[in-house]
Short mmCIF file of C-alpha atoms in Angstrom, two decimals:
data_model
loop_
_atom_site.label_atom_id
_atom_site.label_comp_id
_atom_site.label_asym_id
_atom_site.label_seq_id
_atom_site.Cartn_x
_atom_site.Cartn_y
_atom_site.Cartn_z
CA UNK F 1 26.36 11.42 15.83
CA UNK F 2 25.77 14.95 17.08
CA UNK F 3 26.33 16.34 13.58
CA UNK F 4 23.87 13.85 12.10
CA UNK F 5 21.32 14.67 14.79
CA UNK F 6 21.68 18.39 14.15
CA UNK F 7 21.26 17.81 10.42
CA UNK F 8 18.09 15.80 10.96
CA UNK F 9 16.71 18.47 13.31
CA UNK F 10 17.34 21.11 10.66
CA UNK F 11 15.70 18.90 8.02
CA UNK F 12 12.63 18.55 10.24
CA UNK F 13 12.01 22.27 9.78
CA UNK F 14 11.73 21.75 6.03
CA UNK F 15 8.70 20.19 4.28
CA UNK F 16 8.49 16.40 4.38
CA UNK F 17 8.47 15.44 0.69
CA UNK F 18 6.46 12.33 -0.12
CA UNK F 19 5.69 10.50 -3.38
CA UNK F 20 2.66 8.18 -3.20
CA UNK F 21 1.68 5.92 -6.09
CA UNK F 22 -1.80 4.48 -6.55
CA UNK F 23 -3.03 7.50 -4.62
CA UNK F 24 -6.46 8.11 -6.14
CA UNK F 25 -8.48 5.84 -3.84
CA UNK F 26 -8.31 3.07 -1.26
CA UNK F 27 -5.11 2.69 0.73
CA UNK F 28 -3.16 5.17 -1.41
CA UNK F 29 -5.68 7.95 -0.83
CA UNK F 30 -5.79 7.19 2.89
CA UNK F 31 -1.99 7.43 3.04
CA UNK F 32 -2.14 10.82 1.31
CA UNK F 33 -4.72 12.06 3.81
CA UNK F 34 -2.65 10.82 6.77
CA UNK F 35 0.51 12.57 5.62
CA UNK F 36 -1.43 15.74 4.81
CA UNK F 37 -2.96 15.66 8.28
CA UNK F 38 0.55 15.79 9.72
CA UNK F 39 1.13 19.11 7.98
CA UNK F 40 -1.30 20.77 10.36
CA UNK F 41 -0.78 18.62 13.45
CA UNK F 42 3.02 18.44 13.16
CA UNK F 43 3.14 14.84 14.39
CA UNK F 44 5.98 13.00 12.72
CA UNK F 45 6.52 15.69 10.09
CA UNK F 46 8.41 18.29 12.07
CA UNK F 47 7.59 21.96 11.69
CA UNK F 48 8.03 22.33 7.96
CA UNK F 49 4.77 20.87 6.75
CA UNK F 50 4.28 18.17 4.12
CA UNK F 51 4.40 18.24 0.34
CA UNK F 52 2.91 15.36 -1.60
CA UNK F 53 3.36 14.14 -5.16
CA UNK F 54 0.40 11.90 -5.94
CA UNK F 55 0.51 9.41 -8.80
CA UNK F 56 -2.41 7.51 -10.32
CA UNK F 57 -4.03 6.91 -13.68
CA UNK F 58 -6.96 9.23 -12.93
CA UNK F 59 -6.14 12.94 -12.93
CA UNK F 60 -9.76 13.70 -12.01
CA UNK F 61 -9.66 11.56 -8.86
CA UNK F 62 -6.26 12.93 -7.84
CA UNK F 63 -7.40 16.54 -8.24
CA UNK F 64 -10.52 15.83 -6.18
CA UNK F 65 -8.36 14.27 -3.46
CA UNK F 66 -5.94 17.21 -3.40
CA UNK F 67 -8.83 19.68 -3.21
CA UNK F 68 -10.06 17.95 -0.06
CA UNK F 69 -6.68 17.81 1.69
CA UNK F 70 -5.89 20.15 4.60
CA UNK F 71 -3.34 22.98 4.16
CA UNK F 72 0.10 21.75 3.17
CA UNK F 73 1.78 23.54 6.07
CA UNK F 74 3.62 26.81 6.58
CA UNK F 75 3.11 28.92 3.49
CA UNK F 76 0.53 26.55 2.05
CA UNK F 77 -3.01 27.45 1.18
CA UNK F 78 -6.11 25.43 1.84
CA UNK F 79 -6.94 22.62 -0.52
CA UNK F 80 -3.40 21.30 -0.60
CA UNK F 81 -2.15 23.84 -3.15
CA UNK F 82 1.47 22.84 -2.62
CA UNK F 83 0.79 19.22 -3.56
CA UNK F 84 1.53 17.80 -7.01
CA UNK F 85 -0.70 15.65 -9.23
CA UNK F 86 1.08 13.21 -11.54
CA UNK F 87 -1.21 11.14 -13.80
CA UNK F 88 0.63 7.95 -14.75
CA UNK F 89 0.14 4.22 -15.20
CA UNK F 90 2.32 1.99 -13.02
CA UNK F 91 2.18 -0.79 -15.59
CA UNK F 92 3.90 1.53 -18.09
CA UNK F 93 7.26 0.98 -16.43
CA UNK F 94 9.22 2.83 -19.12
CA UNK F 95 7.51 6.10 -18.18
CA UNK F 96 8.11 5.92 -14.42
CA UNK F 97 11.65 7.33 -14.32
CA UNK F 98 10.34 10.51 -15.91
CA UNK F 99 7.42 10.69 -13.49
CA UNK F 100 9.72 10.31 -10.48
CA UNK F 101 12.00 12.99 -11.93
CA UNK F 102 8.99 15.34 -12.11
CA UNK F 103 8.20 14.64 -8.46
CA UNK F 104 11.79 15.31 -7.40
CA UNK F 105 11.90 18.56 -9.38
CA UNK F 106 8.56 19.89 -8.17
CA UNK F 107 9.03 18.89 -4.53
CA UNK F 108 12.70 19.83 -4.41
CA UNK F 109 13.74 16.28 -3.49
CA UNK F 110 12.23 13.21 -1.85
CA UNK F 111 12.19 11.93 1.72
CA UNK F 112 9.59 9.16 1.44
CA UNK F 113 8.27 7.03 -1.40
CA UNK F 114 5.16 4.92 -0.78
CA UNK F 115 4.82 2.43 -3.64
CA UNK F 116 1.23 1.22 -3.81
CA UNK F 117 -0.49 -0.47 -6.72
CA UNK F 118 -3.79 -2.15 -7.53
CA UNK F 119 -4.12 -5.90 -8.16
CA UNK F 120 -5.37 -5.23 -11.68
CA UNK F 121 -7.19 -7.82 -13.75
CA UNK F 122 -6.80 -11.39 -12.51
CA UNK F 123 -8.11 -14.35 -14.51
CA UNK F 124 -9.17 -16.65 -11.66
CA UNK F 125 -10.27 -19.30 -14.15
CA UNK F 126 -6.84 -19.51 -15.76
CA UNK F 127 -4.21 -18.81 -13.13
CA UNK F 128 -1.41 -19.79 -15.54
CA UNK F 129 -2.39 -17.16 -18.10
CA UNK F 130 0.94 -15.74 -19.26
CA UNK F 131 -0.50 -12.32 -20.08
CA UNK F 132 -1.94 -12.07 -16.56
CA UNK F 133 1.43 -12.98 -15.06
CA UNK F 134 3.17 -10.35 -17.17
CA UNK F 135 0.65 -7.72 -16.09
CA UNK F 136 1.03 -8.55 -12.39
CA UNK F 137 4.82 -8.51 -12.57
CA UNK F 138 4.79 -5.17 -14.38
CA UNK F 139 2.37 -3.65 -11.86
CA UNK F 140 3.94 -4.86 -8.63
CA UNK F 141 7.57 -5.79 -9.31
CA UNK F 142 8.95 -4.00 -12.34
CA UNK F 143 7.18 -0.76 -11.45
CA UNK F 144 8.85 -1.00 -8.05
CA UNK F 145 12.23 -1.58 -9.67
CA UNK F 146 11.78 1.44 -11.94
CA UNK F 147 10.60 3.71 -9.13
CA UNK F 148 13.33 2.56 -6.76
CA UNK F 149 16.05 3.15 -9.36
CA UNK F 150 14.76 6.62 -10.18
CA UNK F 151 14.17 7.65 -6.56
CA UNK F 152 17.39 6.29 -5.02
CA UNK F 153 19.58 9.38 -5.57
CA UNK F 154 16.97 11.70 -4.04
CA UNK F 155 16.33 9.36 -1.11
CA UNK F 156 20.07 9.08 -0.46
CA UNK F 157 20.29 12.88 -0.40
CA UNK F 158 17.44 13.25 2.11
CA UNK F 159 18.68 14.78 5.35
CA UNK F 160 15.84 13.05 7.17
CA UNK F 161 16.98 9.63 5.95
CA UNK F 162 15.19 8.36 2.87
CA UNK F 163 12.40 5.78 3.07
CA UNK F 164 11.05 3.48 0.36
CA UNK F 165 7.92 1.74 1.65
CA UNK F 166 6.02 -0.74 -0.51
CA UNK F 167 2.43 -1.82 0.01
CA UNK F 168 2.50 -5.58 -0.43
CA UNK F 169 -0.15 -8.10 0.62
CA UNK F 170 -0.47 -11.19 2.78
CA UNK F 171 -1.08 -12.88 -0.58
CA UNK F 172 2.70 -12.84 -0.95
CA UNK F 173 2.94 -15.12 2.07
CA UNK F 174 0.02 -17.50 1.51
CA UNK F 175 -1.39 -19.26 -1.57
CA UNK F 176 -4.74 -18.06 -2.87
CA UNK F 177 -6.29 -20.43 -5.46
CA UNK F 178 -6.83 -18.58 -8.71
CA UNK F 179 -4.44 -15.76 -7.80
CA UNK F 180 -1.09 -17.41 -8.51
CA UNK F 181 0.23 -14.47 -10.53
CA UNK F 182 -0.76 -11.89 -7.92
CA UNK F 183 0.63 -13.97 -5.05
CA UNK F 184 3.90 -14.59 -6.89
CA UNK F 185 4.24 -10.91 -7.79
CA UNK F 186 3.77 -9.87 -4.16
CA UNK F 187 6.28 -12.48 -2.99
CA UNK F 188 8.79 -11.12 -5.51
CA UNK F 189 8.08 -7.59 -4.34
CA UNK F 190 8.79 -8.65 -0.76
CA UNK F 191 12.18 -10.07 -1.74
CA UNK F 192 12.98 -6.89 -3.67
CA UNK F 193 12.28 -4.93 -0.47
CA UNK F 194 14.54 -7.14 1.64
CA UNK F 195 17.35 -7.02 -0.90
CA UNK F 196 17.24 -3.24 -1.30
CA UNK F 197 17.14 -2.81 2.48
CA UNK F 198 20.46 -4.64 2.73
CA UNK F 199 21.97 -2.91 -0.29
CA UNK F 200 20.91 0.64 0.59
CA UNK F 201 21.30 0.64 4.35
CA UNK F 202 24.76 2.12 4.09
CA UNK F 203 23.31 5.12 2.26
CA UNK F 204 20.90 5.73 5.13
CA UNK F 205 17.85 4.58 3.16
CA UNK F 206 15.29 2.38 4.89
CA UNK F 207 13.35 -0.02 2.68
CA UNK F 208 10.38 -1.88 4.10
CA UNK F 209 6.89 -3.08 3.35
CA UNK F 210 3.47 -3.53 4.87
CA UNK F 211 1.32 -6.54 3.96
CA UNK F 212 -2.38 -5.73 4.31
CA UNK F 213 -4.94 -8.44 4.73
CA UNK F 214 -8.63 -7.92 3.88
CA UNK F 215 -9.06 -4.14 3.71
CA UNK F 216 -12.29 -2.38 2.71
CA UNK F 217 -11.26 -0.78 -0.57
CA UNK F 218 -13.01 -0.45 -3.93
CA UNK F 219 -10.86 -3.37 -5.08
CA UNK F 220 -12.06 -5.64 -2.31
CA UNK F 221 -15.67 -4.61 -2.92
CA UNK F 222 -15.44 -5.89 -6.49
CA UNK F 223 -14.29 -9.29 -5.29
CA UNK F 224 -16.72 -9.80 -2.42
CA UNK F 225 -19.78 -8.65 -4.35
CA UNK F 226 -20.41 -12.08 -5.96
CA UNK F 227 -19.96 -13.77 -2.58
CA UNK F 228 -22.50 -11.45 -0.97
CA UNK F 229 -24.93 -11.61 -3.89
CA UNK F 230 -25.03 -15.38 -3.69
CA UNK F 231 -25.38 -15.47 0.09
CA UNK F 232 -28.09 -12.80 0.23
CA UNK F 233 -29.86 -13.82 -2.95
CA UNK F 234 -29.77 -10.26 -4.26
CA UNK F 235 -28.80 -8.34 -7.38
CA UNK F 236 -28.49 -5.04 -5.51
CA UNK F 237 -24.81 -4.11 -5.51
CA UNK F 238 -24.75 -2.22 -2.21
CA UNK F 239 -26.53 -5.04 -0.41
CA UNK F 240 -24.28 -7.65 -2.00
CA UNK F 241 -21.10 -5.78 -1.08
CA UNK F 242 -22.23 -5.23 2.50
CA UNK F 243 -23.08 -8.92 2.88
CA UNK F 244 -19.82 -9.99 1.23
CA UNK F 245 -17.75 -7.79 3.56
CA UNK F 246 -19.70 -9.13 6.53
CA UNK F 247 -19.03 -12.73 5.51
CA UNK F 248 -15.33 -12.15 4.84
CA UNK F 249 -14.97 -10.19 8.08
CA UNK F 250 -16.61 -12.94 10.11
CA UNK F 251 -13.85 -15.29 9.01
CA UNK F 252 -11.09 -13.09 10.44
CA UNK F 253 -9.84 -13.37 14.03
CA UNK F 254 -10.97 -9.79 14.77
CA UNK F 255 -14.34 -10.43 13.20
CA UNK F 256 -14.16 -7.72 10.53
CA UNK F 257 -12.18 -6.42 7.59
CA UNK F 258 -9.78 -3.54 8.07
CA UNK F 259 -9.97 0.04 6.85
CA UNK F 260 -7.57 1.96 4.60
CA UNK F 261 -7.07 4.43 7.46
CA UNK F 262 -5.76 1.66 9.71
CA UNK F 263 -3.17 0.73 7.09
CA UNK F 264 -2.27 4.39 6.50
CA UNK F 265 -1.65 4.94 10.22
CA UNK F 266 0.94 2.16 10.27
CA UNK F 267 2.58 3.38 7.07
CA UNK F 268 2.85 6.90 8.46
CA UNK F 269 4.41 5.67 11.70
CA UNK F 270 6.95 3.47 9.91
CA UNK F 271 7.89 6.24 7.48
CA UNK F 272 8.28 9.02 10.04
CA UNK F 273 9.11 7.39 13.37
CA UNK F 274 10.28 3.82 12.70
CA UNK F 275 13.88 4.94 12.32
CA UNK F 276 15.40 1.52 13.14
CA UNK F 277 12.97 -0.52 11.02
CA UNK F 278 14.18 -1.74 7.63
CA UNK F 279 13.95 -4.94 5.61
CA UNK F 280 10.67 -5.76 7.36
CA UNK F 281 7.45 -7.05 5.80
CA UNK F 282 4.83 -6.10 8.41
CA UNK F 283 1.39 -7.75 8.17
CA UNK F 284 -1.61 -5.51 8.83
CA UNK F 285 -4.18 -8.24 8.54
CA UNK F 286 -6.32 -8.54 11.66
CA UNK F 287 -4.65 -11.87 12.37
CA UNK F 288 -5.47 -13.45 8.99
CA UNK F 289 -2.00 -14.94 8.52
CA UNK F 290 -1.93 -16.30 12.05
CA UNK F 291 -5.37 -17.81 11.58
CA UNK F 292 -4.49 -19.37 8.22
CA UNK F 293 -1.52 -21.11 9.83
CA UNK F 294 -3.69 -22.38 12.68
CA UNK F 295 -6.48 -23.45 10.33
CA UNK F 296 -4.10 -25.34 8.11
CA UNK F 297 -2.71 -27.31 11.03
CA UNK F 298 -6.12 -27.85 12.62
CA UNK F 299 -8.35 -28.58 9.64
CA UNK F 300 -8.52 -32.26 10.52
CA UNK F 301 -9.40 -31.53 14.12
CA UNK F 302 -12.70 -30.94 15.90
CA UNK F 303 -15.95 -29.61 14.55
CA UNK F 304 -15.18 -25.96 15.32
CA UNK F 305 -12.04 -26.11 13.20
CA UNK F 306 -13.64 -27.98 10.33
CA UNK F 307 -16.56 -25.58 10.22
CA UNK F 308 -14.29 -22.56 9.95
CA UNK F 309 -11.69 -23.87 7.54
CA UNK F 310 -13.19 -25.87 4.69
CA UNK F 311 -12.01 -25.14 1.18
CA UNK F 312 -10.41 -21.85 0.23
CA UNK F 313 -13.57 -20.91 -1.64
CA UNK F 314 -15.75 -21.66 1.40
CA UNK F 315 -13.58 -19.39 3.52
CA UNK F 316 -13.84 -16.56 1.02
CA UNK F 317 -10.09 -16.19 0.62
CA UNK F 318 -10.41 -16.32 -3.15
CA UNK F 319 -10.68 -12.53 -3.02
CA UNK F 320 -7.20 -10.98 -2.96
CA UNK F 321 -6.91 -9.91 0.66
CA UNK F 322 -4.53 -7.10 -0.22
CA UNK F 323 -6.66 -5.42 -2.86
CA UNK F 324 -5.61 -1.81 -2.56
CA UNK F 325 -7.10 0.44 -5.20
#
């Protein structure tokens, strides 16, 4: 135990090496900013700073994000010059092993992988569309399989103890009419996480997931805009989005939607300080799952319950609560 502790203390003086997918905006970008912040504050990262490999389809957005990041740590210059930009498409699963290999080579290894991906196109009018199912499985499940397989050797070699953390969704734990493919893909991703946690624990790798609820991301804005436009009787996008977010937030126990920064804070804690947490799917949902369970059991009750529950469309849950990019 003493030897392991000494090894981890020595590792803490080296840069924390983190690969983040879906990093160009939303939750992924917030996670990148939170880890980069630790490079200057030292909280959770040790004294060696932080090096990030950021993956997304948009090189332009990634480069803009990196330019705005704080210094990478000891020896790093402003603007995150020690961070790595990796343009790639998660749905192109055949390319991901090579992308992970680039991250490992340029960072000198991996300590943490945060696997985050956007919902993509969902045909809410044909939830049994086979092409939509294939796209969702590629984006959320098979991309995770490819990344996990490619990253496992580097994570096992991490002297900090490797971490694979997936960004799931409460949609994997509750049915959303019209989003069968997305919900099923997230449920499959959750089981992948649990299975890998059991299989890789002996190698010192923790595998876990967070399940966001309604989070204010560009993805969620796209889905609440029609709701807000109808309610406010407007064609102005900003007004419609604001009204849609207000309506969706009012239906949550905390009375609002969450922020990407709130999700990123939990991810950072689990990755750097949650050393005995593995195999867990942690909701970050403002109580949405708890409320949905209560509403389902109470929908035939008094007027307060019936006013708040109604159909899934009335409650606004048709928007994928875990939209992340």
